[in-house]
Short mmCIF file of C-alpha atoms in Angstrom, two decimals:
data_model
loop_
_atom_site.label_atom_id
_atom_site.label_comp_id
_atom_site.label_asym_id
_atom_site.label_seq_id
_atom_site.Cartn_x
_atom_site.Cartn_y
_atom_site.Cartn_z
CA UNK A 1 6.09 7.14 -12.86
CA UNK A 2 6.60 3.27 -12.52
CA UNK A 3 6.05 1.51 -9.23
CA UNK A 4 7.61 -1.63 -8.42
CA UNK A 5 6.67 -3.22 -5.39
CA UNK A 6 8.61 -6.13 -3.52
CA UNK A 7 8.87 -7.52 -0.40
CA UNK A 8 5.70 -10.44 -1.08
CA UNK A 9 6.06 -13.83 -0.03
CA UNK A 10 5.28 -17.39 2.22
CA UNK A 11 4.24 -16.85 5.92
CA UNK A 12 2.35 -18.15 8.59
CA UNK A 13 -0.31 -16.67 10.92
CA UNK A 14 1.14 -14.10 13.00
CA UNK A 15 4.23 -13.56 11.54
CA UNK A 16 4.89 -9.94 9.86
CA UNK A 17 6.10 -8.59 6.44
CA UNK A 18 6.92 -5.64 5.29
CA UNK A 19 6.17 -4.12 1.48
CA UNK A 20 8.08 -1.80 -0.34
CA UNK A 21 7.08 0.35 -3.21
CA UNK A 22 10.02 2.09 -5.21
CA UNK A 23 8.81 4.65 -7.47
CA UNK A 24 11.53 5.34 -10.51
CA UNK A 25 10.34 9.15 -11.10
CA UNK A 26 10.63 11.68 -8.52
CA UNK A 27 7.80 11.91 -6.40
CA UNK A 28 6.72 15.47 -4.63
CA UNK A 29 4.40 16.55 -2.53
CA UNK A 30 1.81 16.89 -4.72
CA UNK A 31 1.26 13.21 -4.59
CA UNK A 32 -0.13 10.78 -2.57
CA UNK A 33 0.46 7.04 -2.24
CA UNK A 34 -1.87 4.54 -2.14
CA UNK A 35 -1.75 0.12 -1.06
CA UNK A 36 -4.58 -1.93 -1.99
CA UNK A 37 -4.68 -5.76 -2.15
CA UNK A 38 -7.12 -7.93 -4.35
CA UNK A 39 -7.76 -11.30 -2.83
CA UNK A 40 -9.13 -14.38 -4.50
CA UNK A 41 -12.32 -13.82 -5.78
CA UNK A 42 -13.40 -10.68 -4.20
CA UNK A 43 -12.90 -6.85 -5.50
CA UNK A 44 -9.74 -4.69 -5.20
CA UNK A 45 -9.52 -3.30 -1.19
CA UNK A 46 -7.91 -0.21 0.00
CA UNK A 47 -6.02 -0.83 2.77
CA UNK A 48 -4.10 2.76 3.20
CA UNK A 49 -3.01 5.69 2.14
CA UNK A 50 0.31 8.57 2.55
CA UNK A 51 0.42 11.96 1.92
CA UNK A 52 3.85 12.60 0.67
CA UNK A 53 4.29 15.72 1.78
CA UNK A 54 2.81 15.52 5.38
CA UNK A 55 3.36 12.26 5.43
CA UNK A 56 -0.43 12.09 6.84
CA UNK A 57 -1.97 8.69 6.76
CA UNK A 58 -5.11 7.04 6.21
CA UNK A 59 -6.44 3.41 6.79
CA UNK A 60 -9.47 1.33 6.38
CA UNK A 61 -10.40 0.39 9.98
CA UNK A 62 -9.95 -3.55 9.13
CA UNK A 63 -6.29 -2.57 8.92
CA UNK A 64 -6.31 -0.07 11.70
CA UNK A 65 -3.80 -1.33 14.69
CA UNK A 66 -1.92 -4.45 12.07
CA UNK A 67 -0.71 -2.46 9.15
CA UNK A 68 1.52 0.46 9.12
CA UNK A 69 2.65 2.85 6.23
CA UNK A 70 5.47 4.81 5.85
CA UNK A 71 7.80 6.15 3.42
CA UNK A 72 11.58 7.00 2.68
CA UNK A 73 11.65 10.43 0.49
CA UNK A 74 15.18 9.84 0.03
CA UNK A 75 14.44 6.66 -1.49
CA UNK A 76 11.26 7.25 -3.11
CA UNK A 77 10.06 4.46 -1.38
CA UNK A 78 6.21 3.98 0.59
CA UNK A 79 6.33 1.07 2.91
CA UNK A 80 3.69 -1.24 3.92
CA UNK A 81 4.46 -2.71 7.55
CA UNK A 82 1.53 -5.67 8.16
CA UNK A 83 1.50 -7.51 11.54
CA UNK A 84 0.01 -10.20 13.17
CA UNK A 85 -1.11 -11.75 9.11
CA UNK A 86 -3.92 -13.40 9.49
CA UNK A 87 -5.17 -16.09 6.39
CA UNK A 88 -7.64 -14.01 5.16
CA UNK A 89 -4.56 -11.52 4.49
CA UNK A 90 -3.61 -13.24 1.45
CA UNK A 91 -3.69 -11.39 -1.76
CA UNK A 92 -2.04 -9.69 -4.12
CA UNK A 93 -0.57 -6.08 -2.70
CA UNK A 94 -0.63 -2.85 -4.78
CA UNK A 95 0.90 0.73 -4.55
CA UNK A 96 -0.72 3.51 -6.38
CA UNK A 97 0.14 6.84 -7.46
CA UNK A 98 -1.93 10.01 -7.21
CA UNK A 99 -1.87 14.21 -7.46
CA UNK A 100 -3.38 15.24 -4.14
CA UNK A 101 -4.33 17.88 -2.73
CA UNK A 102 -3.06 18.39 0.90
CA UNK A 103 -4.11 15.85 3.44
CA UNK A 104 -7.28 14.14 1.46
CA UNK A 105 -6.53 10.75 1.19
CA UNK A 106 -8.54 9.01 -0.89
CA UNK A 107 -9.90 5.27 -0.95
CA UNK A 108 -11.56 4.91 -4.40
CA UNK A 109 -9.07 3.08 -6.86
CA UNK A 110 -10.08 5.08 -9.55
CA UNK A 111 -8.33 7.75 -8.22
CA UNK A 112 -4.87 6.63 -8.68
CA UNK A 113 -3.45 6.74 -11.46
CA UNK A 114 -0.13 4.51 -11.50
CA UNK A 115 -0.31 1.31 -10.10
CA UNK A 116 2.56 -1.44 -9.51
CA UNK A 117 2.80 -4.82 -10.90
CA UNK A 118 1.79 -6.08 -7.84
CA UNK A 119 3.54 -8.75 -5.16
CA UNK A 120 1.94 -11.83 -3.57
CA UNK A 121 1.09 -12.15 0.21
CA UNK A 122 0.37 -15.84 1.18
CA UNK A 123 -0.55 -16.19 4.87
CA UNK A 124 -1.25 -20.24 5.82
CA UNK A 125 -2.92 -21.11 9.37
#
């Protein structure tokens, strides 16, 4: 499955931006969908994961209340909503592919197996 994500750019403190993640194969509900963003100089971050079935979500409580994901199955499309960017937002954004089981949504990157190329977030004060 290839992921493509878009959606990246210039913004300042506050504003909002919202990610998309097209997937070209056909995605079931056997997988889950994972974002993760690697900032300068530290390690890769999960931010949040979908269930695609349930559509069940998870997030890492830094995110909790700011960042929002969703998905289109029509579209086979998982969406990454962020508000209120803050300058320690910026980083590269990934989406990641997984086989799940049900609703456990899991943070460890080394449990996804197809990732994006990535898009950049730039958030200036």
């Amino acid at each position: 499955v290839r992921l493509v994500e878009s959606g990246g750019g210039l913004v300042q403190a506050g504003d909002s931006l919202k990610l998309s993640c097209a997937a070209s194969g056909r995605i079931d509900s056997r997988y889950h969908m994972g974002w993760f963003r690697v900032a300068p100089g530290k390690e890769r971050e999960f931010l949040g994961a979908i269930a695609w079935s349930s559509g069940s979500t998870r997030y890492v409580d830094s995110v909790k209340g700011r960042f929002t994901i969703s998905k289109d199955n029509a579209k086979n499309t998982v969406f990454l909503q962020m508000n209120n960017l803050k300058p320690e937002d910026t980083a590269v954004y990934y989406c990641a592919l997984r086989l799940g089981a049900g609703n456990m949504l899991l943070s460890a990157y080394s449990a996804y197996t197809d990732w994006g190329q990535g898009t950049q977030v730039t958030v200036t004060v």
